mmCIF file of C-alpha atoms and ligand atoms in Angstrom:
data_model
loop_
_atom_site.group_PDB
_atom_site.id
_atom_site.type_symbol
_atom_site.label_atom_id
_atom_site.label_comp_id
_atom_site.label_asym_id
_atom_site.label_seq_id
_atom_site.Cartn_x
_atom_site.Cartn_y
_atom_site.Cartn_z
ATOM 1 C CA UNK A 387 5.948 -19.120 -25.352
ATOM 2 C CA UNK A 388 3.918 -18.315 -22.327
ATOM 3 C CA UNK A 389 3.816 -14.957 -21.115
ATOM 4 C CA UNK A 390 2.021 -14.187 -17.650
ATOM 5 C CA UNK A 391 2.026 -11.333 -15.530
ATOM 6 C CA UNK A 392 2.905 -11.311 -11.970
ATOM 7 C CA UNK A 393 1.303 -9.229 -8.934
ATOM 8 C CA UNK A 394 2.964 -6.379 -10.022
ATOM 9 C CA UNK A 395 1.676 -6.342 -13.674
ATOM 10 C CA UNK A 396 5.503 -4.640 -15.002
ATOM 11 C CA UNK A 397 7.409 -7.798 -14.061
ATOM 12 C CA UNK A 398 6.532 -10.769 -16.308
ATOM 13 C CA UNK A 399 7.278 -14.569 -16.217
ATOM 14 C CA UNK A 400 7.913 -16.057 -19.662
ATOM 15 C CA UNK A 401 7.645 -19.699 -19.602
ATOM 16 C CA UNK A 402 9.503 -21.357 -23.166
ATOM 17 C CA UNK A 403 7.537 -23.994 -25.361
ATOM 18 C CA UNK A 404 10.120 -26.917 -25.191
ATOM 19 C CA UNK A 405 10.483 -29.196 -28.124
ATOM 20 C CA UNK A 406 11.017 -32.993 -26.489
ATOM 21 C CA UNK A 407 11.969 -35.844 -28.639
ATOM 22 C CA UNK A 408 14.244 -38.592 -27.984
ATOM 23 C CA UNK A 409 17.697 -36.560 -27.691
ATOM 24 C CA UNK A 410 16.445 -34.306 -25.421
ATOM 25 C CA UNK A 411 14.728 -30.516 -25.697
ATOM 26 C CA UNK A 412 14.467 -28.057 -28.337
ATOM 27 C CA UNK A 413 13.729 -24.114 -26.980
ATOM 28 C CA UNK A 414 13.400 -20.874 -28.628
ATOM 29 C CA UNK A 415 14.407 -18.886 -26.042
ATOM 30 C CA UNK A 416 14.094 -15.386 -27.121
ATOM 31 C CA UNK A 417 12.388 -13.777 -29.895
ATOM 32 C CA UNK A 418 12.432 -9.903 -30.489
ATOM 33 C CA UNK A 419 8.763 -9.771 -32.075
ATOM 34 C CA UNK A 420 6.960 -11.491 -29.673
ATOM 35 C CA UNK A 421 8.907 -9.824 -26.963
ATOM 36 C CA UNK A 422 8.233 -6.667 -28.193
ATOM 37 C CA UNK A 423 4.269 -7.747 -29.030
ATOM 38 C CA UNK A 424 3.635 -8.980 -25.496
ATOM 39 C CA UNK A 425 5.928 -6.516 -23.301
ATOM 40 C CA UNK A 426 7.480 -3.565 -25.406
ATOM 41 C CA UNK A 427 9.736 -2.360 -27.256
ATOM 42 C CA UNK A 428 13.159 -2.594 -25.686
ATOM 43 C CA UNK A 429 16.554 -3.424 -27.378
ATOM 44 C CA UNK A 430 19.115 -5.627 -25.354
ATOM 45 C CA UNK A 431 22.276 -4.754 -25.642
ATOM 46 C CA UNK A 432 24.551 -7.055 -23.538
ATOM 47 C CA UNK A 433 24.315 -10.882 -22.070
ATOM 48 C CA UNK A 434 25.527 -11.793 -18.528
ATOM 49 C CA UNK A 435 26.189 -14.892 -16.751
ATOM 50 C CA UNK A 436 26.952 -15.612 -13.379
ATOM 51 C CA UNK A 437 28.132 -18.796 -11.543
ATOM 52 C CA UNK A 438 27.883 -19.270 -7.991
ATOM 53 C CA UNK A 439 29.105 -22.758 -6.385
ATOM 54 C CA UNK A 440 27.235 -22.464 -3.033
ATOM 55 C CA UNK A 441 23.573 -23.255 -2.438
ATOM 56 C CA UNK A 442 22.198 -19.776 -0.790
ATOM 57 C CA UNK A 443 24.565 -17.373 -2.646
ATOM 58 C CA UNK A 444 22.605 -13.759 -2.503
ATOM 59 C CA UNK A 445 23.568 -11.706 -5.596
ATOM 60 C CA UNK A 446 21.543 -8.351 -5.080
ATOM 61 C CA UNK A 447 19.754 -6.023 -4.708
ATOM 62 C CA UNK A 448 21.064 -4.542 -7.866
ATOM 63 C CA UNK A 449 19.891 -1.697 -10.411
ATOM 64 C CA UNK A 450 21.083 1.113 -12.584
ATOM 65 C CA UNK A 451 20.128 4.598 -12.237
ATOM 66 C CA UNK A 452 18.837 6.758 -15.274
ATOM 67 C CA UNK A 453 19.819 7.326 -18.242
ATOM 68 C CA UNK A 454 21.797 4.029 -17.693
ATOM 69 C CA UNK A 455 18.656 1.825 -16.177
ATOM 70 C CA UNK A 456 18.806 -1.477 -17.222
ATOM 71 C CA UNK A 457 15.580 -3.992 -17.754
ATOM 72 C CA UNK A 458 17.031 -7.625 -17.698
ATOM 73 C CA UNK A 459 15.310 -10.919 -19.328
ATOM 74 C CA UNK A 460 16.751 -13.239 -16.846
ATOM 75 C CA UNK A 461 16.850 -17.241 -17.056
ATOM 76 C CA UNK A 462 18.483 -20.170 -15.015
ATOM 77 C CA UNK A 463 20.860 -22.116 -17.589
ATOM 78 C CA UNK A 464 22.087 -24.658 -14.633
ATOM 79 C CA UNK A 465 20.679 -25.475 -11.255
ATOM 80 C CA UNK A 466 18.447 -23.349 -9.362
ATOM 81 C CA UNK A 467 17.065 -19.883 -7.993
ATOM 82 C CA UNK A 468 14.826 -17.752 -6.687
ATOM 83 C CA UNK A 469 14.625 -14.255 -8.544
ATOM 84 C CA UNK A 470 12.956 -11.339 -7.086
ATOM 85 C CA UNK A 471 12.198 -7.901 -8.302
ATOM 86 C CA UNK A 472 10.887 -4.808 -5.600
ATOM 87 C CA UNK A 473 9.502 -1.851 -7.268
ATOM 88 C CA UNK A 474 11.857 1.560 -6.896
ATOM 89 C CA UNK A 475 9.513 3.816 -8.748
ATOM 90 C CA UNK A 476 8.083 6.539 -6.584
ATOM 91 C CA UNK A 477 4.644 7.065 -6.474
ATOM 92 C CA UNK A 478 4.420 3.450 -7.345
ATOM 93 C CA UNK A 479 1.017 1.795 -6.152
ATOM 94 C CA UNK A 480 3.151 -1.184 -5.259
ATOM 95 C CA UNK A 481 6.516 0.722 -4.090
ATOM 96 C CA UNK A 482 8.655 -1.600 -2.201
ATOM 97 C CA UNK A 483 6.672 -4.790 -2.648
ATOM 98 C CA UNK A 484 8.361 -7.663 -4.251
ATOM 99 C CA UNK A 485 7.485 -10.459 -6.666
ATOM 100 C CA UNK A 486 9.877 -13.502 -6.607
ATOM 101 C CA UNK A 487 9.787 -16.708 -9.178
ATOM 102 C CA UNK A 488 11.712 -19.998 -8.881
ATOM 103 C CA UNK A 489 13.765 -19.933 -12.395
ATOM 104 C CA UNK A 490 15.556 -23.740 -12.917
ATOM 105 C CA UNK A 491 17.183 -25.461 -15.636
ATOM 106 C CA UNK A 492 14.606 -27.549 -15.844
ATOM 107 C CA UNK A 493 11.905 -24.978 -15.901
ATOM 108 C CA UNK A 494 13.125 -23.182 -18.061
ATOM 109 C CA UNK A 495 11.444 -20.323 -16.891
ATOM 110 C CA UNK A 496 12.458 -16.661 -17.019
ATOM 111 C CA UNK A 497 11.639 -13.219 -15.812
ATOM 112 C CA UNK A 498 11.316 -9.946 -17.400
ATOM 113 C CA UNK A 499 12.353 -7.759 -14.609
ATOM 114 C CA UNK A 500 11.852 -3.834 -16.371
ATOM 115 C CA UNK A 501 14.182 -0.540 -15.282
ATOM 116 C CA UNK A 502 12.414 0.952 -12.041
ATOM 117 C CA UNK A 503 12.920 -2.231 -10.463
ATOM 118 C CA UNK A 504 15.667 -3.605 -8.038
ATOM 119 C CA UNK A 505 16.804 -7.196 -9.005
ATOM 120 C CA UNK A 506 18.840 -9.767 -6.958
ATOM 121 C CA UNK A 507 18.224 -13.713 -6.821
ATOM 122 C CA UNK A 508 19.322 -16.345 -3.882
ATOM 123 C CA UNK A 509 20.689 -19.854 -5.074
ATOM 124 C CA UNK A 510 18.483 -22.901 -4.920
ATOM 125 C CA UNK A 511 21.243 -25.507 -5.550
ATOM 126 C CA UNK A 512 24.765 -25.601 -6.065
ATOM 127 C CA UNK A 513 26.959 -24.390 -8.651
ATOM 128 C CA UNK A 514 23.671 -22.680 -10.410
ATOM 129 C CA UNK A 515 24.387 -20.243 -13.659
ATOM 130 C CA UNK A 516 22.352 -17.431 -14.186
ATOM 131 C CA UNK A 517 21.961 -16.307 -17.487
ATOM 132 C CA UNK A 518 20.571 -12.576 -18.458
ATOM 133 C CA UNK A 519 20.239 -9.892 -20.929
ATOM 134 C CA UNK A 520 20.036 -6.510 -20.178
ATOM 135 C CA UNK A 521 18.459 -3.620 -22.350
ATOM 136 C CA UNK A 522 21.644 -1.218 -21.496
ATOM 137 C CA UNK A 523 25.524 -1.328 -20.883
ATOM 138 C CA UNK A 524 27.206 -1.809 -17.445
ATOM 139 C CA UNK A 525 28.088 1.423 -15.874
ATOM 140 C CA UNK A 526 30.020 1.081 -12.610
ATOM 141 C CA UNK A 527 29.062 4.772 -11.934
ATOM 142 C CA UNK A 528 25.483 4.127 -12.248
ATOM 143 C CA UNK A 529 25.380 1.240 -10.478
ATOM 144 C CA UNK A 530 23.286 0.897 -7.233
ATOM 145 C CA UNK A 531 21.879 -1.409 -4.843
ATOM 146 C CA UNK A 532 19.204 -1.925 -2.141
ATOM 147 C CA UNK A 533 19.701 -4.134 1.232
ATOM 148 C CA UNK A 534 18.600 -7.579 -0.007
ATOM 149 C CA UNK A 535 17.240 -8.258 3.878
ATOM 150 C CA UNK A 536 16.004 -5.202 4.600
ATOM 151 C CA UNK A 537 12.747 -6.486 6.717
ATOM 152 C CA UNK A 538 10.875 -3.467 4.617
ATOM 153 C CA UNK A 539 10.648 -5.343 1.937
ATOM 154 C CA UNK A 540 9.162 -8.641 3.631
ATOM 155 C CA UNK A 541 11.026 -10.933 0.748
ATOM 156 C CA UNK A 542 11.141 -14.659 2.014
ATOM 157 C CA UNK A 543 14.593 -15.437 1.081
ATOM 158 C CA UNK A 544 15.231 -19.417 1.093
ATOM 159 C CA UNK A 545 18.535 -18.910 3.008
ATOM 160 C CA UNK A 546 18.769 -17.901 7.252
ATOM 161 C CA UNK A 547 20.137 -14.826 7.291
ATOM 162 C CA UNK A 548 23.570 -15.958 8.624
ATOM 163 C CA UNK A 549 23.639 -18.469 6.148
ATOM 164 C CA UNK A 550 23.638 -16.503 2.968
ATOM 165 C CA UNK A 551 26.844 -16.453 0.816
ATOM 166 C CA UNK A 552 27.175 -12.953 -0.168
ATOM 167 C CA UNK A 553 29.595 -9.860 -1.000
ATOM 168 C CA UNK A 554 31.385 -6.796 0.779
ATOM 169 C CA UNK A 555 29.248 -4.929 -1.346
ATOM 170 C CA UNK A 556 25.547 -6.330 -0.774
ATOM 171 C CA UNK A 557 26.028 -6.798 3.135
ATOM 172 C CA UNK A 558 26.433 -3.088 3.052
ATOM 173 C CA UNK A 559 23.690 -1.892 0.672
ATOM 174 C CA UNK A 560 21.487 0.887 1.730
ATOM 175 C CA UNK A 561 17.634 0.581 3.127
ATOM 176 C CA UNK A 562 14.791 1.019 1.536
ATOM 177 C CA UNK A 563 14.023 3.821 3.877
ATOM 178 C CA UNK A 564 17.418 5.608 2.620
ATOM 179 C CA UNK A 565 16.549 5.005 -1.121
ATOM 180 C CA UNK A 566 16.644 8.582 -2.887
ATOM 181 C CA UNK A 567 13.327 8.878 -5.921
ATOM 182 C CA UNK A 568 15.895 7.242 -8.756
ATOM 183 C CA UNK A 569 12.464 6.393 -10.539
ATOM 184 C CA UNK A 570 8.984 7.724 -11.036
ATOM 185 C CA UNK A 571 5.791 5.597 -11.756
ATOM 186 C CA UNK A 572 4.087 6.389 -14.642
ATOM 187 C CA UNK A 573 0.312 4.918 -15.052
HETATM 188 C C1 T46 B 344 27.072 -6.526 -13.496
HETATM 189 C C2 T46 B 344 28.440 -6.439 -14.119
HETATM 190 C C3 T46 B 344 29.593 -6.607 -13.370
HETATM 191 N N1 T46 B 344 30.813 -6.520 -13.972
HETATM 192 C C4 T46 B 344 32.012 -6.736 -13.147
HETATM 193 C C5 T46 B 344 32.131 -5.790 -11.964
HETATM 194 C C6 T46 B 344 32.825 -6.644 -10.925
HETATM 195 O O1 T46 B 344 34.246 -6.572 -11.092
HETATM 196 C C7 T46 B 344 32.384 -8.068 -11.233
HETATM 197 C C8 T46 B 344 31.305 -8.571 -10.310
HETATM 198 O O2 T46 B 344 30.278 -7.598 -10.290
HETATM 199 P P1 T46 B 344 29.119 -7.688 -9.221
HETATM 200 O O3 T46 B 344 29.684 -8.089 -7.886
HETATM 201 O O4 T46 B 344 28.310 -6.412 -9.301
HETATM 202 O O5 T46 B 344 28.282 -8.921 -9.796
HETATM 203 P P2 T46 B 344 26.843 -9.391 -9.265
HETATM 204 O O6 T46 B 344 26.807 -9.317 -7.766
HETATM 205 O O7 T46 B 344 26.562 -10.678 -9.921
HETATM 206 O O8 T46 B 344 25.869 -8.271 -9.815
HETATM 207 C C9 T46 B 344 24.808 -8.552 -10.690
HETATM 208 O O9 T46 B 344 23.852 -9.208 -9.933
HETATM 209 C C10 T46 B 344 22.518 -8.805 -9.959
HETATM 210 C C11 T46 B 344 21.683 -10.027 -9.799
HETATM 211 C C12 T46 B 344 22.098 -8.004 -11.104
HETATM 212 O O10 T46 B 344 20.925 -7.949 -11.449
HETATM 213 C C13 T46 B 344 23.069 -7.181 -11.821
HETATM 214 O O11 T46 B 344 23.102 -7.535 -13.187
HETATM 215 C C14 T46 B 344 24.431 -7.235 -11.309
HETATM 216 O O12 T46 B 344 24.528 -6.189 -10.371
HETATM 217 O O13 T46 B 344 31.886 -8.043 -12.581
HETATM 218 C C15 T46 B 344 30.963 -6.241 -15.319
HETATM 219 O O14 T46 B 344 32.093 -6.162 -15.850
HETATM 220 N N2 T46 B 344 29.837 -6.073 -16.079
HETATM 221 C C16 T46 B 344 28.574 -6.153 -15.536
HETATM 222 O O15 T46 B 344 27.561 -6.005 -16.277
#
């Protein structure tokens, strides 16, 4: 298992040694020592999966505000996306920058995206499942989100803008620039 850090050193890609023989693939896809060895020690609590049918489906900006902030280990079990994480943690040396990473089926790839940060991903291909752990429960009254388009945050999403399939909710998510200090950077 490959771990390597992106341009904002927090967020990490994990990339699974896969097994090949003539059936298919073998993975070991999480494993709690050599998360907490190469990362830290957090404790997930809850699994999530999402399906969206539509190529260019937007789910996001989304995060949880203390005490309920959630860091997710996030993986593509069918099709295709583009993940991205943007730093919320005031007095961050990279506050508001984004890192993105193409997570696939076939990649097998997946992102540590840690609390602080705002997470959302846009659809690659159709009918894509996203699979994720999360390090604490869903609380609808801690729940927040961040304008996944806001031109602040200069993310390249792979959809046009008037393309992207996305809810009530996220086409109404505040601006960077409104964001409150939910999270402090700590060197
Ligand atoms: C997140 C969540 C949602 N729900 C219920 C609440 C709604 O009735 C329904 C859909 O929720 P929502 O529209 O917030 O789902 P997504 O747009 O996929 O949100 C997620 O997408 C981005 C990418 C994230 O990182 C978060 O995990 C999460 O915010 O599921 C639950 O019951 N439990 C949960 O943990």
């Amino acid at each position: 298992m490959q771990f390597e850090r992106m341009a904002i050193p927090e967020v990490v890609l994990i990339t699974p040694k896969r097994f090949g023989d003539s059936r298919g693939y073998f993975m070991e896809t999480f494993k709690a020592s050599l998360f907490q060895s190469e990362i830290g020690d957090f404790t997930f609590v809850q699994d999530n999966r999402s399906f969206s049918a539509e190529t260019g489906t937007v789910r996001g900006l989304h995060f949880q505000l203390n005490p309920r902030a959630q860091g997710k280990l996030v993986s593509c079990t069918a099709g295709a996306l583009l993940d991205v994480a943007v730093d919320i943690r005031s007095g961050s040396p990279t506050y508001g920058q984004a890192v993105s990473a193409e997570l696939t089926a076939e990649n097998g790839r997946q992102l540590w995206v840690p609390p602080g940060f705002a997470h959302g991903f846009c659809t690659l291909a159709p009918d894509t499942v996203i699979s994720y752990k999360v390090t604490d429960y869903y609380s609808p009254d801690h729940d927040r989100g961040l304008l996944w388009n806001d031109p602040a945050l200069g993310i390249i999403w792979p959809v046009e803008e008037g393309k992207a399939v996305l809810s009530d909710k996220d086409q109404k998510q505040p601006r960077l620039a409104e964001l409150q200090a939910h999270f402090t950077y700590t060197a």
